[in-house]
Coordinates of C-alpha atoms in Angstrom, one line a residue:
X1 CA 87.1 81.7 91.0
X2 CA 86.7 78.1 89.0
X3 CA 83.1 78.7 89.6
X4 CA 82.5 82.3 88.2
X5 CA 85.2 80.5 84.9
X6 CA 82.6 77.6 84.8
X7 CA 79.8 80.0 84.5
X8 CA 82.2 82.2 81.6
X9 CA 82.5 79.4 79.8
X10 CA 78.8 78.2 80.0
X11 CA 77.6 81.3 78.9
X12 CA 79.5 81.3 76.1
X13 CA 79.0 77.8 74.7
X14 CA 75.2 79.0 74.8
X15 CA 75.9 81.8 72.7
X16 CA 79.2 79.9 70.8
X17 CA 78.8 77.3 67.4
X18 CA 80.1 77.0 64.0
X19 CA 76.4 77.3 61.9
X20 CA 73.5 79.5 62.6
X21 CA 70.9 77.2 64.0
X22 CA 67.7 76.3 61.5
X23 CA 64.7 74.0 61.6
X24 CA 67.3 71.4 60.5
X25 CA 64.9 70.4 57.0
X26 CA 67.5 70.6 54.4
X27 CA 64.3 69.7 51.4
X28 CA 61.9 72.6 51.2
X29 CA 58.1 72.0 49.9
X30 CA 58.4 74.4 47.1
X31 CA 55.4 76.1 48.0
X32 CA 56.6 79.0 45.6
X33 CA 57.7 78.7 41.7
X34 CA 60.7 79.7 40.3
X35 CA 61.3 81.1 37.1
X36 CA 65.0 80.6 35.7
X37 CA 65.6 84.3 35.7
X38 CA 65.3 84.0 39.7
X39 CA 68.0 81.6 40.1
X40 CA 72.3 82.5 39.8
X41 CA 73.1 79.5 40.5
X42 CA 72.0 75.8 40.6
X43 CA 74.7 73.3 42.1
X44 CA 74.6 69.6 42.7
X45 CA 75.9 68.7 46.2
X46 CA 77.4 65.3 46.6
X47 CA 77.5 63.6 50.5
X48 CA 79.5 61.5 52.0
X49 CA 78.2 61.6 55.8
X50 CA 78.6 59.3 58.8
X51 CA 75.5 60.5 59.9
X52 CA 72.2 58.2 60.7
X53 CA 69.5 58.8 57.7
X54 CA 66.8 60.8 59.7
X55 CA 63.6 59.7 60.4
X56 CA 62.0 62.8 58.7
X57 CA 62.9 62.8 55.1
X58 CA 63.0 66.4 54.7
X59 CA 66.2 66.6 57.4
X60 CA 67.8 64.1 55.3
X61 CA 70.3 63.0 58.0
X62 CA 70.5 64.0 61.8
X63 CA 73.4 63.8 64.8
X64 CA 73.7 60.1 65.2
X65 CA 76.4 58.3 64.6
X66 CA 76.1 55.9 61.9
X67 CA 78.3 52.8 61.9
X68 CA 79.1 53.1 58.2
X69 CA 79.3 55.8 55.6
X70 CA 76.0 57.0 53.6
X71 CA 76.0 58.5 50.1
X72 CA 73.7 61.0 48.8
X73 CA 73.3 63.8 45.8
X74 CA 70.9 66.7 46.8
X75 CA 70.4 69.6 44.4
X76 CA 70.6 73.5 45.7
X77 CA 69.5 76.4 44.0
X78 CA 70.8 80.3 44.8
X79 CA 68.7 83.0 44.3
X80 CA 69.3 86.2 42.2
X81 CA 68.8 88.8 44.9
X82 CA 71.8 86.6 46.9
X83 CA 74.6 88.6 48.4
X84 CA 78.1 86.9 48.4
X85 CA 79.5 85.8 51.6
X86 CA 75.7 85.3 53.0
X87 CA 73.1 82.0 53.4
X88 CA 69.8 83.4 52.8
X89 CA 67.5 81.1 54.6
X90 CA 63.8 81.3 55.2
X91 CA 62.6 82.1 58.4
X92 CA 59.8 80.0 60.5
X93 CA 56.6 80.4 59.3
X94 CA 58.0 81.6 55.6
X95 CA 56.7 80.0 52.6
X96 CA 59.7 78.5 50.7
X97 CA 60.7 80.9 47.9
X98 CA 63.8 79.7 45.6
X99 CA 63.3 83.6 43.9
X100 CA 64.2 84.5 47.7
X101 CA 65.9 81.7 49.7
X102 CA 68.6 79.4 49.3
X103 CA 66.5 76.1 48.5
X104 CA 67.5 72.1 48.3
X105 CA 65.3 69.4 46.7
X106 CA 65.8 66.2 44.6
X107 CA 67.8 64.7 47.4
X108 CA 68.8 61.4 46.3
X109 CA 70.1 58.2 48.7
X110 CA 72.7 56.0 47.0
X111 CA 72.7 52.2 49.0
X112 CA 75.9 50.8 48.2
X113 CA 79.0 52.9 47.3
X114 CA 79.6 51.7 43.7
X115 CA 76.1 53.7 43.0
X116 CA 78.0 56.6 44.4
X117 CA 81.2 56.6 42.4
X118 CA 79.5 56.0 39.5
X119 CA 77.0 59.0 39.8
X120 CA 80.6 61.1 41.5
X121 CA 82.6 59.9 38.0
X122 CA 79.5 61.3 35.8
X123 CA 79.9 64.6 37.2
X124 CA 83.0 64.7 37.4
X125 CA 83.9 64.0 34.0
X126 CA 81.6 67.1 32.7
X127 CA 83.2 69.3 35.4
X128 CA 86.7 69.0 34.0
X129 CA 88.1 66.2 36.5
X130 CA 87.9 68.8 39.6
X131 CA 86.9 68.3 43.1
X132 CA 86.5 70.2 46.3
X133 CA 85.8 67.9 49.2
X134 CA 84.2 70.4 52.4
X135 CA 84.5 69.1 55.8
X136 CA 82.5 71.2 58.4
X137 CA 82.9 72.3 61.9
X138 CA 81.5 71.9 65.7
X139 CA 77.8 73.0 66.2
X140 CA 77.0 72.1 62.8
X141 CA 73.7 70.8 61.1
X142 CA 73.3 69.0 58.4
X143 CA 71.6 70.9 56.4
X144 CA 73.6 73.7 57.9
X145 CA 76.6 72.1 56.1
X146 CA 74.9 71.5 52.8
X147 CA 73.7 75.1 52.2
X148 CA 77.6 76.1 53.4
X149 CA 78.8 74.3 50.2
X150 CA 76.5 75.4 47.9
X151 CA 77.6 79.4 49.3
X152 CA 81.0 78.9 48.8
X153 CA 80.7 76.6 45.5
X154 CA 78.5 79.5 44.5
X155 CA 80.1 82.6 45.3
X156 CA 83.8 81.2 44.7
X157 CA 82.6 80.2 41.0
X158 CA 84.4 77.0 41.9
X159 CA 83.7 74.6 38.7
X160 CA 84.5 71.1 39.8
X161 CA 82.3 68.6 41.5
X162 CA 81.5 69.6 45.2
X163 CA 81.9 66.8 48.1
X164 CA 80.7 67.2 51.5
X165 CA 82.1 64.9 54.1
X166 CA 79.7 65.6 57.0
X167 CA 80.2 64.0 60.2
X168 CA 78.1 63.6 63.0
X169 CA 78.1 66.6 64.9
X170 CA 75.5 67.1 67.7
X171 CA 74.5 70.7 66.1
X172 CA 73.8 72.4 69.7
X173 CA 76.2 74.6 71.3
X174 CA 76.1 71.8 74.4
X175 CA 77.6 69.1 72.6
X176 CA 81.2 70.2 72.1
X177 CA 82.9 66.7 73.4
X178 CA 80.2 65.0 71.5
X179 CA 81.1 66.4 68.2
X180 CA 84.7 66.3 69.2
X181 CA 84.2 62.2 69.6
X182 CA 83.0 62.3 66.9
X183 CA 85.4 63.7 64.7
X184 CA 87.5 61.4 65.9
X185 CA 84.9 58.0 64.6
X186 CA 85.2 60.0 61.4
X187 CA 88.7 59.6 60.7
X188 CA 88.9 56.7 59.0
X189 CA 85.9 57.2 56.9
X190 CA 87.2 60.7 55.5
X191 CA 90.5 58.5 54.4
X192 CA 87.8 55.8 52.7
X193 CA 86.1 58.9 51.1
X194 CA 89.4 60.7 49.7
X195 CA 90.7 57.0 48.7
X196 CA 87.4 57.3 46.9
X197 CA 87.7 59.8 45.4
X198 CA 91.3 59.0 44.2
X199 CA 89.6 56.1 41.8
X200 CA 87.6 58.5 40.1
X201 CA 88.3 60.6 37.1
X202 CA 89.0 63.4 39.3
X203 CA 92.7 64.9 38.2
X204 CA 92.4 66.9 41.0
X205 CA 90.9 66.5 44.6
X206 CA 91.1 70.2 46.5
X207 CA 90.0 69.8 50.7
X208 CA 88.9 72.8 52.5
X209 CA 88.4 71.9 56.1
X210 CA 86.7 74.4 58.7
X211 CA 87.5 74.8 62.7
X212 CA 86.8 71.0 64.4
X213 CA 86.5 69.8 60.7
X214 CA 90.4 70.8 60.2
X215 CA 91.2 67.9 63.0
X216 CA 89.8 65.4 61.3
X217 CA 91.2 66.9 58.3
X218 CA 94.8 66.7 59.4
X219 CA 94.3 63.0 60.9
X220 CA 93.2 61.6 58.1
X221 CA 96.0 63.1 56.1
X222 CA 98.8 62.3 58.8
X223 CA 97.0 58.3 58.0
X224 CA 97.5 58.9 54.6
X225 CA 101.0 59.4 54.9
X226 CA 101.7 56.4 57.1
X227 CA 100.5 54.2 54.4
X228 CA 102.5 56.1 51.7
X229 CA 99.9 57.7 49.7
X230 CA 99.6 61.2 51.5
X231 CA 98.8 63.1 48.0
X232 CA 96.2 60.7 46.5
X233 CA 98.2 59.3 43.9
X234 CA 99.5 62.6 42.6
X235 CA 95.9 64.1 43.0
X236 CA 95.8 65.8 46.0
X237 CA 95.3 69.9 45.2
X238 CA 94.8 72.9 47.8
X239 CA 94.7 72.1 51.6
X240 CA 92.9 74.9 53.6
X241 CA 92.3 75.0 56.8
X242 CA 90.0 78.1 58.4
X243 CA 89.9 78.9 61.4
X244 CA 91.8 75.6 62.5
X245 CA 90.7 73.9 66.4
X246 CA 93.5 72.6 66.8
X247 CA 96.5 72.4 69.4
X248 CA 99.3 74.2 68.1
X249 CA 101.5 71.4 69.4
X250 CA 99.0 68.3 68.0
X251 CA 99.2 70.5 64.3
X252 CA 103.2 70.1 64.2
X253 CA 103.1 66.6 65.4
X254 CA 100.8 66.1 62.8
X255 CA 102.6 67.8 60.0
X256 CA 106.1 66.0 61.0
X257 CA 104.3 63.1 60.1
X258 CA 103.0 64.0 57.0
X259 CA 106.4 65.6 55.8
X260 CA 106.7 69.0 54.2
X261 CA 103.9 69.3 51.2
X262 CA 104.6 69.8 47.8
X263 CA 102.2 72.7 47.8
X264 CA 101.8 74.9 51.0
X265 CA 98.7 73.9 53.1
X266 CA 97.0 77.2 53.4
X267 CA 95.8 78.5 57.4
X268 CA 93.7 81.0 57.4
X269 CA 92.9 82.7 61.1
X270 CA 92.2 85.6 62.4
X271 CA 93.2 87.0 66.3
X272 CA 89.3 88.2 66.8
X273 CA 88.1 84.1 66.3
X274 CA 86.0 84.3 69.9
X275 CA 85.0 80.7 68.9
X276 CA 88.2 79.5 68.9
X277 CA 89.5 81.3 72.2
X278 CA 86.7 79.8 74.1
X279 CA 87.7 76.5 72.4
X280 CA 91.7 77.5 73.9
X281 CA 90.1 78.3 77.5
X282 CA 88.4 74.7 77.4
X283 CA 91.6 72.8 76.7
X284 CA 93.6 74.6 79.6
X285 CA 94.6 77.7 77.9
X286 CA 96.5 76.0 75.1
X287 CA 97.0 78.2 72.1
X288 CA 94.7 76.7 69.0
X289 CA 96.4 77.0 65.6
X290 CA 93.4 79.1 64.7
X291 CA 94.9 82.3 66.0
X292 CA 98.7 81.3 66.5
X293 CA 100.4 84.0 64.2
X294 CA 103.9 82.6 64.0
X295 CA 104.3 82.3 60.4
X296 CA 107.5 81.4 59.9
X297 CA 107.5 79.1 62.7
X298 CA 104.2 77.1 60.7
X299 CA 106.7 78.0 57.4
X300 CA 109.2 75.4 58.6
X301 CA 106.5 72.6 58.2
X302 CA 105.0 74.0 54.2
X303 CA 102.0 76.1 55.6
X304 CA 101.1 79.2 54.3
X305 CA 99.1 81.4 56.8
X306 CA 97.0 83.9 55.8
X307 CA 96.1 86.3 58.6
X308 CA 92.5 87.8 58.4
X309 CA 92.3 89.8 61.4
X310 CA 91.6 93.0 60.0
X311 CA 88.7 91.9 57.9
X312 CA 85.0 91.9 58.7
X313 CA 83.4 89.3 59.8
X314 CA 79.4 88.5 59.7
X315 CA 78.7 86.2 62.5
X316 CA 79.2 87.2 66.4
X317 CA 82.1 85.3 67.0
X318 CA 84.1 86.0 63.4
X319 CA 84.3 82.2 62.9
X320 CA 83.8 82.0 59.7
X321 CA 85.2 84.8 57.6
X322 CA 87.0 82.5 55.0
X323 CA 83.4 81.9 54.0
X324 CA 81.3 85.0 55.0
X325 CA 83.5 87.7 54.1
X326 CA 82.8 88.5 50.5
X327 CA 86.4 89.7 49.3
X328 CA 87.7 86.5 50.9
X329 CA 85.5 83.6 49.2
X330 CA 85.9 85.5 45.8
X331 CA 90.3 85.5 45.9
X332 CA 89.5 81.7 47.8
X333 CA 87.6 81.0 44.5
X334 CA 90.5 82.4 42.6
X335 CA 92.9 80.4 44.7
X336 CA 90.9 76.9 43.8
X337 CA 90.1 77.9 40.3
X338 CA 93.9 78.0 39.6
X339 CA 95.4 74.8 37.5
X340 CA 98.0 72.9 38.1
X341 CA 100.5 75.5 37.9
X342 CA 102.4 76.4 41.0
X343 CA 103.5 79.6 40.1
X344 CA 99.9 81.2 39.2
X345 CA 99.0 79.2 42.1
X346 CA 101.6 81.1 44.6
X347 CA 100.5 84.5 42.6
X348 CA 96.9 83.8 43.6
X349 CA 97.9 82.9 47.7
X350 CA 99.8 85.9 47.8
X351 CA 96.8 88.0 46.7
X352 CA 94.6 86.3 49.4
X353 CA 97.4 87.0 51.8
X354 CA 98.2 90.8 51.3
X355 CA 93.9 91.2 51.4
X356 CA 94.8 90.3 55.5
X357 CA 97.3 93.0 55.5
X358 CA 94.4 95.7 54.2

């Protein structure tokens, strides 16, 4: 019996991930021109990664773990034939087309994080002093992760300054306790990115956090807290967490420490996640936060879940319908676009919530 569960769960972990694997080559060649017409949308991608700089300069950065944070700007361009929700990605052997594919160049290395901030305060300042900081999930490559961003910056018409924290995962469907160790290195350099970010000119600093990425997410907060700066000075925005891997038990621990939020964190999760029950079966069948559907239960700690079970997924395992699903990203969009506010704010949750109950 544990050998025909072993074999279950192997055979899903092949088939199992977070990203649609690629060549890994986040630069293209730009074999094929571009007029402007071609191109909706054009969005400068800030990193924050504690990834190893690849060797190959088109990948960018690989799976190792580096010891200390890197910086980097890298530009992507949508184009016009793009259908919300989706990552249109050339396949192998394709000439890259920006009139056809998602497409990244100009990627620029910063060496020392002053650089950084001051490139991340330029930005900032002509995007209106917003910023949405993406952490990504297991199985994830890096230039998986950047074209993510750019999808949902794109189709969510978010108009701040987009930050992607990328930590070191493995990228293969093999390296779950890999990735998971090293979410856990990455803790403390998410808080030193955020505590960045918090010295900028950004008025407000918006985290969206995605399966394994919501772990991290929640750890670095709960250290937030413990020093006594859990909102960034007053900056801190939206929290949302999709399709959370995380023990229901660890979440509440972590939450008592943070203390009830001002705003709602915002739990998206859906009972059809098959990612996320594997992830349940592999930790003793523990219930992952993902697809626990006590509400009021997560109400008692100032979360606000929003249950898309009924909605349409794209991928096999319906692991990433906060970003895939195009009625979602749009009212997520909505959700982020929202000032300060609270009660437009709660107007625009409740509209994301009743699209679970359609």
């Amino acid at each position: 019996m544990r050998l025909r569960r072993f074999l279950i769960i192997a055979a899903a972990l092949l088939a199992a991930g977070c990203a649609t694997q690629s060549s890994q080559e986040v630069l293209g060649s730009a074999a094929v021109t571009a007029s402007v017409s071609d191109i909706v949308g054009n969005h400068a991608i800030f990193i924050a990664t504690t990834r190893k700089r690849a060797d190959d300069p088109n990948q960018g950065f690989d799976g190792d773990r580096s010891a200390s944070l890197n910086y980097a700007r890298v530009n992507v361009t949508v184009p016009k034939e793009h259908q919300v929700g989706q990552i249109e990605r050339k396949s192998r052997g394709t000439s890259d087309d920006p009139s056809k594919y998602f497409m990244a160049s100009q990627m620029v290395g910063y060496d020392a994080s002053p650089k950084f901030q001051t490139a991340l305060n330029a930005d900032i300042a002509a995007r209106g002093g917003r910023v949405i900081v993406f952490v990504h999930g297991y199985n994830t490559s890096f230039d998986d992760a950047v074209y993510r961003l750019a999808q949902i910056v794109n189709d969510s018409n978010y108009p701040g300054t987009p930050v992607l924290f990328s930590w070191a995962s493995g990228a293969s469907t093999t390296s779950y306790v890999y990735d998971r160790e090293s979410a856990s290195v990455a803790r403390d350099q998410l808080e030193v990115t955020l505590r960045m970010l918090a010295q900028t000119g950004a008025r407000r600093i918006d985290i969206v956090a995605h399966s394994m990425g919501t772990w991290v997410t929640m750890e670095t907060l709960r250290q937030l807290a413990i020093t006594g700066d859990r909102n960034l000075g007053g900056k801190l925005g939206d929290v949302v967490l999709a399709s959370p891997d995380i023990d229901v038990d660890v979440f509440k621990s972590q939450m008592r420490r943070y203390g009830k939020p001002d705003k709602p964190f915002i739990v998206l999760l859906s009972d059809d996640d098959r990612a996320l029950r594997l992830s349940g079966i592999l930790a003793g069948s523990r219930p992952r936060l993902g697809d626990y559907k006590n509400a009021d239960d997560l109400a008692q700690y100032g979360v606000s879940v929003v249950d898309l079970s009924s909605k349409q997924g794209t991928d096999a395992f319906n692991h990433n319908k906060f970003a895939d699903n195009p009625e979602m990203v749009r009212l997520l969009g909505q959700r982020l676009r929202e000032d300060d506010g609270f009660a437009s704010d709660r107007q625009v949750t409740d509209r994301i919530r009743q699209l679970g109950m359609m």
